[in-house]
Coordinates of C-alpha atoms in Angstrom, one line a residue:
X1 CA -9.8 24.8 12.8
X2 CA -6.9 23.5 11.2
X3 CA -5.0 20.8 13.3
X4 CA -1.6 19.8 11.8
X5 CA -0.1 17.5 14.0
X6 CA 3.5 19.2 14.1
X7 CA 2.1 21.8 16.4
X8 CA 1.5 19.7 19.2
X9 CA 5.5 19.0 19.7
X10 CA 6.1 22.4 19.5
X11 CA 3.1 23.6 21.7
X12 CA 4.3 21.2 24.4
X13 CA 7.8 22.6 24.0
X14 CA 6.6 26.2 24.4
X15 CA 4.7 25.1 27.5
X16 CA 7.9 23.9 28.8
X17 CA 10.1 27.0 27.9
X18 CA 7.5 29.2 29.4
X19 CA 7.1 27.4 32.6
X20 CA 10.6 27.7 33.0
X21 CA 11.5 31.0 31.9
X22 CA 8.4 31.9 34.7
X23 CA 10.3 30.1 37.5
X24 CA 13.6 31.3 36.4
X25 CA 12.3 34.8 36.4
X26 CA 10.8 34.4 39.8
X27 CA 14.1 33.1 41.1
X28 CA 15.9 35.6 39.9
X29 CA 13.2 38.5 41.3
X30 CA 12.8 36.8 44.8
X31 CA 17.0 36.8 44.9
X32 CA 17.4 40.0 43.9
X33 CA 15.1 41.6 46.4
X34 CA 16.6 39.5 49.3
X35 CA 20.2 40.3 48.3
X36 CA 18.8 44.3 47.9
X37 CA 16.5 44.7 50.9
X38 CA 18.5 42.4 53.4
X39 CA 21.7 42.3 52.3
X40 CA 22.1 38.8 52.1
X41 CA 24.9 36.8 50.2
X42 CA 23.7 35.3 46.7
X43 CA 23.3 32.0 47.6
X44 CA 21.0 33.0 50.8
X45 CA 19.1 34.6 48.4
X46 CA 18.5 32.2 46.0
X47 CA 17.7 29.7 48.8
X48 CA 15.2 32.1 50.7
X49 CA 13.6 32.6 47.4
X50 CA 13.4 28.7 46.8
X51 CA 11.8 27.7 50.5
X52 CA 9.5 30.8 50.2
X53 CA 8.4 29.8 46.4
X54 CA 8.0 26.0 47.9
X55 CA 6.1 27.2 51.5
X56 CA 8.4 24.2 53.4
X57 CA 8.2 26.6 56.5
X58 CA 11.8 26.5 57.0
X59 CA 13.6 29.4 59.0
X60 CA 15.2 32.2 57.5
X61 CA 18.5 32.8 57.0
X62 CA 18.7 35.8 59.1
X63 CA 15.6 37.5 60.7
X64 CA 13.6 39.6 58.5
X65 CA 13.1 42.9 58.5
X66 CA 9.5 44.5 58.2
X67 CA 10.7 45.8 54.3
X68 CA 12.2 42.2 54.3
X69 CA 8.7 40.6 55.4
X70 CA 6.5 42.3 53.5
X71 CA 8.6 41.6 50.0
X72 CA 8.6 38.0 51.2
X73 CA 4.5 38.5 51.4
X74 CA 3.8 39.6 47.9
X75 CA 6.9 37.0 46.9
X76 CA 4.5 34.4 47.9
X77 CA 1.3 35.2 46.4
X78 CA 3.3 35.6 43.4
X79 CA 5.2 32.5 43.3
X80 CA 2.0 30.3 44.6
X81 CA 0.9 30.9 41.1
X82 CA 4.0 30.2 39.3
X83 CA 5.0 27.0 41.0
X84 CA 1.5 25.8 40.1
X85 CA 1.1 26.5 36.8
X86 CA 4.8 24.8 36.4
X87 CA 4.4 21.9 38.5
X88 CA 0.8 21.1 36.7
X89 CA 2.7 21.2 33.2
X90 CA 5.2 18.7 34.3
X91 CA 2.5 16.8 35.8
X92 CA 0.6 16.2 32.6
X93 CA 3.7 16.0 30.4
X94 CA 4.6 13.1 32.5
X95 CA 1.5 11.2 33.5
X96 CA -0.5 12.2 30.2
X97 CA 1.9 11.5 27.9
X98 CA 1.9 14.2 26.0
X99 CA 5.7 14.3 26.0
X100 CA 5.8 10.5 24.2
X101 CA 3.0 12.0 21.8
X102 CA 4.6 15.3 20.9
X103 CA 7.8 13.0 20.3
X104 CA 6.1 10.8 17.9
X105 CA 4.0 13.7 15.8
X106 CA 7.6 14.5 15.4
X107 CA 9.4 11.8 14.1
X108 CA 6.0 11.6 11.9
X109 CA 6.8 15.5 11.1
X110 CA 10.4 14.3 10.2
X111 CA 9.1 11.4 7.9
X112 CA 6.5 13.2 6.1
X113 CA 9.5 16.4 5.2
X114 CA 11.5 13.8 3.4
X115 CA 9.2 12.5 1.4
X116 CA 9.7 13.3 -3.0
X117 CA 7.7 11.6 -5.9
X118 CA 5.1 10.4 -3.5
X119 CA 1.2 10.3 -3.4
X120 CA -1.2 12.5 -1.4
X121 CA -4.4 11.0 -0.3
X122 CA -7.3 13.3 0.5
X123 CA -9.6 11.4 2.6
X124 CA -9.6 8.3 4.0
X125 CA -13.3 7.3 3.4
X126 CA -13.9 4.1 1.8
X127 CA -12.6 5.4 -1.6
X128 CA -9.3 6.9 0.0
X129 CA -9.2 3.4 2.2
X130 CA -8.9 1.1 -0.8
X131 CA -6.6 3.4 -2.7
X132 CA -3.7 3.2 0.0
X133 CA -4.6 -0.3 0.1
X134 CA -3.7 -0.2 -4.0
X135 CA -0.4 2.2 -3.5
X136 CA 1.2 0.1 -0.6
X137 CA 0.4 -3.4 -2.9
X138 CA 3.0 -1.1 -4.9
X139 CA 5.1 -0.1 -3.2
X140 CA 4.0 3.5 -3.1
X141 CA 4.9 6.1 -0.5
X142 CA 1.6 8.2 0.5
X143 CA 1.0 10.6 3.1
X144 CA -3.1 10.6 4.0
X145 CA -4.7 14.2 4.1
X146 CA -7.7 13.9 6.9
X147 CA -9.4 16.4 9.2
X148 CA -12.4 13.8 11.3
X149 CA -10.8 13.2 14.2
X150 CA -12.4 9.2 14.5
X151 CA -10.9 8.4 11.3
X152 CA -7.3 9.8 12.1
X153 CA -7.9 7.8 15.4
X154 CA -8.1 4.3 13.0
X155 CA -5.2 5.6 10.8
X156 CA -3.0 6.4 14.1
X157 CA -3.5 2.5 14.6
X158 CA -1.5 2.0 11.9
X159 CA 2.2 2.8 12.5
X160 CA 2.9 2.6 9.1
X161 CA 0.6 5.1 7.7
X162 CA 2.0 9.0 7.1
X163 CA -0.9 11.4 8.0
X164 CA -1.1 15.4 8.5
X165 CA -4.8 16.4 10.0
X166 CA -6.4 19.3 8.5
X167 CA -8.0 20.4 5.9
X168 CA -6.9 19.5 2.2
X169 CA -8.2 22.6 0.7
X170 CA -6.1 24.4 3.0
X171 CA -2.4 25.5 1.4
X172 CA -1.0 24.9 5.0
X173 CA -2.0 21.8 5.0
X174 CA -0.9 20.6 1.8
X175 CA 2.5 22.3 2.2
X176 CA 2.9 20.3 5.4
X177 CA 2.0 16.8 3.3
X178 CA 4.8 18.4 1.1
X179 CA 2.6 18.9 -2.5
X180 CA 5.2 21.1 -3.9
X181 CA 7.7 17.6 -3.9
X182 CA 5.2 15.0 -4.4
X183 CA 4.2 13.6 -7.6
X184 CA 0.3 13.3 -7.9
X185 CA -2.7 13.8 -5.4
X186 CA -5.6 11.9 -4.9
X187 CA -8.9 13.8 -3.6
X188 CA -11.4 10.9 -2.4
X189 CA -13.8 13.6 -0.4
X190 CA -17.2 12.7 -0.3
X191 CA -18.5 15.9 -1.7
X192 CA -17.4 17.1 -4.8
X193 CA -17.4 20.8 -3.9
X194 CA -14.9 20.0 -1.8
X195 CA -12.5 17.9 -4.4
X196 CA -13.3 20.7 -6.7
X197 CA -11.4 23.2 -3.9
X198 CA -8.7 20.5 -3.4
X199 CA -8.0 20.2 -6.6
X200 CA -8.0 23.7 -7.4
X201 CA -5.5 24.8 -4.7
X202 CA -3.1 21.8 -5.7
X203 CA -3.5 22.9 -9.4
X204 CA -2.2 26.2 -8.1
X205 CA 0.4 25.1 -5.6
X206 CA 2.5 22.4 -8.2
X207 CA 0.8 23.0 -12.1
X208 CA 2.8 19.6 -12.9
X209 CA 1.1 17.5 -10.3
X210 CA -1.1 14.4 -11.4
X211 CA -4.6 14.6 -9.9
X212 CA -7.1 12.1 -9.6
X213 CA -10.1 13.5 -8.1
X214 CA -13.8 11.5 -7.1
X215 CA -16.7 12.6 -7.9
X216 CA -20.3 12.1 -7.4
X217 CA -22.5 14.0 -9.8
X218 CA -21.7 13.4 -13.6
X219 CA -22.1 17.4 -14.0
X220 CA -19.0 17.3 -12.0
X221 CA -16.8 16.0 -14.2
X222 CA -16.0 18.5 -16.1
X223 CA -15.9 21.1 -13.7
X224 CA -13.0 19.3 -12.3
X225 CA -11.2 18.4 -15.3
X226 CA -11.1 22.5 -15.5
X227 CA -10.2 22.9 -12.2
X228 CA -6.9 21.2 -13.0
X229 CA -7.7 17.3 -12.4
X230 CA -5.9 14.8 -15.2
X231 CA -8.8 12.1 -14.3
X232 CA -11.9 11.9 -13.1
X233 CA -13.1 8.7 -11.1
X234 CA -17.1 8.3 -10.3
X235 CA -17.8 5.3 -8.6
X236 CA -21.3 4.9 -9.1
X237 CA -20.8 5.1 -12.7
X238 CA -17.8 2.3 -12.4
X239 CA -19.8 0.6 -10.1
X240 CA -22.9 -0.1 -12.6
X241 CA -20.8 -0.6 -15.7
X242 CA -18.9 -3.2 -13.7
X243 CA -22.3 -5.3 -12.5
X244 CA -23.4 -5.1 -16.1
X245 CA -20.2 -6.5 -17.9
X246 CA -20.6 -9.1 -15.4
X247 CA -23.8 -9.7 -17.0
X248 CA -22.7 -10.0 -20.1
X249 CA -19.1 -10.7 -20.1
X250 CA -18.2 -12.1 -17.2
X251 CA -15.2 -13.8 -18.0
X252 CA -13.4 -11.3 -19.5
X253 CA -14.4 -9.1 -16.1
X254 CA -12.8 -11.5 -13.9
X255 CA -9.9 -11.6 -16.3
X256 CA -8.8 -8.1 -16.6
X257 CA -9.7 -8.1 -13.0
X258 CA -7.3 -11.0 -12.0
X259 CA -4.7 -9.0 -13.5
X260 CA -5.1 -5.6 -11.9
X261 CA -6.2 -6.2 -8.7
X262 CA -4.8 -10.0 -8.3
X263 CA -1.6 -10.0 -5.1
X264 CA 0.6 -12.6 -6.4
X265 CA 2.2 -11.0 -9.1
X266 CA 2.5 -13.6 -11.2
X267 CA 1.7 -11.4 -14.1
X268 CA 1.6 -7.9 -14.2
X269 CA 0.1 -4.9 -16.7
X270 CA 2.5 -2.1 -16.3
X271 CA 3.0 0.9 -17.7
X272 CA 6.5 1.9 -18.9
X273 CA 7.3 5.0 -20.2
X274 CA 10.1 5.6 -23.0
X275 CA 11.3 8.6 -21.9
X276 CA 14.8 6.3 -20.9
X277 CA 14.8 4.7 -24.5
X278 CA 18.6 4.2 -25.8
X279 CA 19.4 6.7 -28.6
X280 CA 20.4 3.3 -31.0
X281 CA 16.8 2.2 -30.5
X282 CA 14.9 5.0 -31.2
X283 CA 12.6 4.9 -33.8
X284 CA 13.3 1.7 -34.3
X285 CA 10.2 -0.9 -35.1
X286 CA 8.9 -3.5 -32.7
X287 CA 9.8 -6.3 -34.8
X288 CA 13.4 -5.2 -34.7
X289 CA 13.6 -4.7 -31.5
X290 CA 12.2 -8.5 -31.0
X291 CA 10.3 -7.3 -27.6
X292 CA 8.5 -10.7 -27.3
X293 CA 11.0 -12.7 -28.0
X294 CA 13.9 -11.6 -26.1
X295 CA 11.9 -10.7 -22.9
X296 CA 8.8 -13.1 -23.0
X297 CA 6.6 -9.9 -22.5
X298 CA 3.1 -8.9 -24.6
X299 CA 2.8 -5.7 -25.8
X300 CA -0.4 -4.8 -25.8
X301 CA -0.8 -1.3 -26.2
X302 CA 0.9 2.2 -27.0
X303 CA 0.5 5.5 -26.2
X304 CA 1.9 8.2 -28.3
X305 CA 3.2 11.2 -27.4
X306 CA 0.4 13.0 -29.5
X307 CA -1.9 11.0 -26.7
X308 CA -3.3 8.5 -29.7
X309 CA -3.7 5.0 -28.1
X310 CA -2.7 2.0 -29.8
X311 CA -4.5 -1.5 -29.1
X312 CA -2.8 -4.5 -30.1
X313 CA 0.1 -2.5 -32.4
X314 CA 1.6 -4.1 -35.5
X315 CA 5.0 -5.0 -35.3
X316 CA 6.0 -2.2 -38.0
X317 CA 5.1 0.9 -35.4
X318 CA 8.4 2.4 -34.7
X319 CA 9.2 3.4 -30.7
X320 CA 10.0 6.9 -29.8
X321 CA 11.0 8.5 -26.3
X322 CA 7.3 10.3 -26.3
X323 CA 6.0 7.1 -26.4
X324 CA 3.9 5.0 -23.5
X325 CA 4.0 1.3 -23.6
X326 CA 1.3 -1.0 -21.9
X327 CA 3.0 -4.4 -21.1
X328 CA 1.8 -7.2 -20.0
X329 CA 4.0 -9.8 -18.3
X330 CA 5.4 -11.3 -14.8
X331 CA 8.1 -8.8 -12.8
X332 CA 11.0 -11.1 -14.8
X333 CA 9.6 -10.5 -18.5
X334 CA 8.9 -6.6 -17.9
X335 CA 11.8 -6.5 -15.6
X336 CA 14.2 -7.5 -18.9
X337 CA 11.5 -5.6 -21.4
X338 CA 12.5 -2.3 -19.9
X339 CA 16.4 -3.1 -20.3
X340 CA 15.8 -4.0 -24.1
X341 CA 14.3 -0.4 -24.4
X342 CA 17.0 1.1 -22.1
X343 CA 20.0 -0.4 -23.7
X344 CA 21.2 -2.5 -20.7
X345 CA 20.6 -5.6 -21.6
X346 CA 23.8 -5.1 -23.9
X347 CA 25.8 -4.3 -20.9
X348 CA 24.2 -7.1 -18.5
X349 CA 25.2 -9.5 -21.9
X350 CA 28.4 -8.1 -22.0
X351 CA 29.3 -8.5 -18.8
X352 CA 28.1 -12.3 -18.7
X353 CA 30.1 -13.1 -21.6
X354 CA 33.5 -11.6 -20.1
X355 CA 32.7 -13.8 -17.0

């Protein structure tokens, strides 16, 4: 059963309206008989009604008449029942906390709504684990899709961490983790039937999402890719290729690992895309743009917007907007690459020189 953790703010709210609508209603009965039947003034009526509801054996207002006393019997067995069922929801809104924990699925409800261009995380096995580990390193904002109970128990340890329970092949679900705004998905579920239903229903609900999805058997692969997946990760397959290129090229391993993986960030190899190129650099060559030497950064690769990759590209391949550019640098080189490509380093010169 789904179990999206809005609905226990609301469920404790409607507990509370209907508790008191019941003991407003059975005010308002008990009153209205006393005032019709005895004749007594409104406020007489309303306290009868209370001291009968409560059983506090206090003495009427005026003596009873038989109509009088056998209203105020069936009042009694009627109210019993009310007052009960309202005092036991106060009771364990107050001493269970379930007040303090429908507030904070709230504010988590509230969070999770304004959330745009952000990640979804199906799972939180040991794949989906390490890749919010990756996504905070950068800064990422990710909301974690998880129905096992234990395992939203260890993220609700963790403040930090955005999470909707339920299941992520569910639309519900993935509408409350707010797929329609966010900008790619990542299905780490241990069985790859069920990525393939994940990433078939986020296919459907937002076509230009980014979807990276696990998978297990190698037959998989390109189910998934039909399905609607951009990439497919298998970690066994990673896994082995990894513990034989450190076999036989270890260095270069530990290299390209130091660079991805490595929490300094001394040196980074980012992605940037062109998309923000100035119109007076487009189409213009690397060389004349002097990338390296104005910004200190490498260039190491290109991808075009035909989706051809470029390794190591000679300084006479011109730039264009389609264009992807893999550069590798610390946050201060790529940090001033991206405002040669932009244009702004003009302005940021300008403005130095008038100073």
């Amino acid at each position: 059963m789904q179990n999206v953790e809005n609905t226990v703010y609301h469920d404790t709210i409607k507990a509370l309206l209907t508790a008191g609508g019941l003991l407003v209603l059975t005010i308002a009965i008990g009153s209205g008989g006393f005032m019709l039947i005895e004749g007594y003034r409104f406020v007489d009526a309303v306290y009868m009604t209370v001291i009968t509801m409560a059983t506090v054996g206090f003495r009427e207002v005026v003596p009873l008449t038989d109509p009088g006393k056998i209203f105020t019997v069936f009042l009694i067995i009627f109210s019993l029942g009310i007052f009960g069922y309202v005092i036991t929801q106060v009771t364990r809104i107050i001493f269970e906390g379930v007040l303090h924990q429908s507030y904070k699925a709230y504010q988590l409800r509230k969070k999770i709504v304004k959330l745009e261009d952000h990640v979804i995380v199906c799972g939180f096995g040991r794949n989906g684990y390490q890749a919010c580990v990756e996504l905070a390193e950068h800064g990422e904002q990710f909301v974690i899709v998880e129905k096992r109970d234990h395992v939203v128990t260890r993220i609700v340890e963790n403040p930090e961490l955005l999470y909707v329970q339920g299941d992520a092949s569910s639309e519900e679900v993935l509408d409350a983790a707010q797929i329609r705004k966010a900008r790619a998905l990542i299905t780490a579920l241990p069985n790859d039937a069920d990525n393939m239903f994940v990433v078939l229903t986020a296919a459907e609900m937002n076509p230009a999402l980014k979807i990276i999805s696990r998978a297990s058997d190698f037959r998989s692969d390109t189910k998934l890719r039909r399905a609607g997946a951009t990439n497919v990760i298998m970690p066994d397959r990673i896994g082995g290729q990894r513990m034989a290129k450190l076999v036989t090229q270890p260095d270069v391993v530990e290299f390209i690992e130091y660079i991805l993986l490595q929490r300094s960030k001394d040196v980074q190899l980012m992605e940037i895309d062109c998309n923000k190129l100035a119109v007076e650099n487009n189409k213009k060559t690397i060389r004349e743009l002097r990338l390296r030497e104005k910004s200190g950064a490498n260039l190491v690769g290109i991808k075009t917007g035909e989706g051809a990759y470029l390794f190591n590209p000679s300084p006479d391949i011109e730039i264009t907007p389609a264009d992807k550019l893999f550069v590798l640098g610390s946050p201060n080189q790529i940090e001033q690459f991206e405002q040669i490509l932009s244009g702004s380093e003009h302005s940021v010169n300008s403005t130095s020189s008038i100073g």
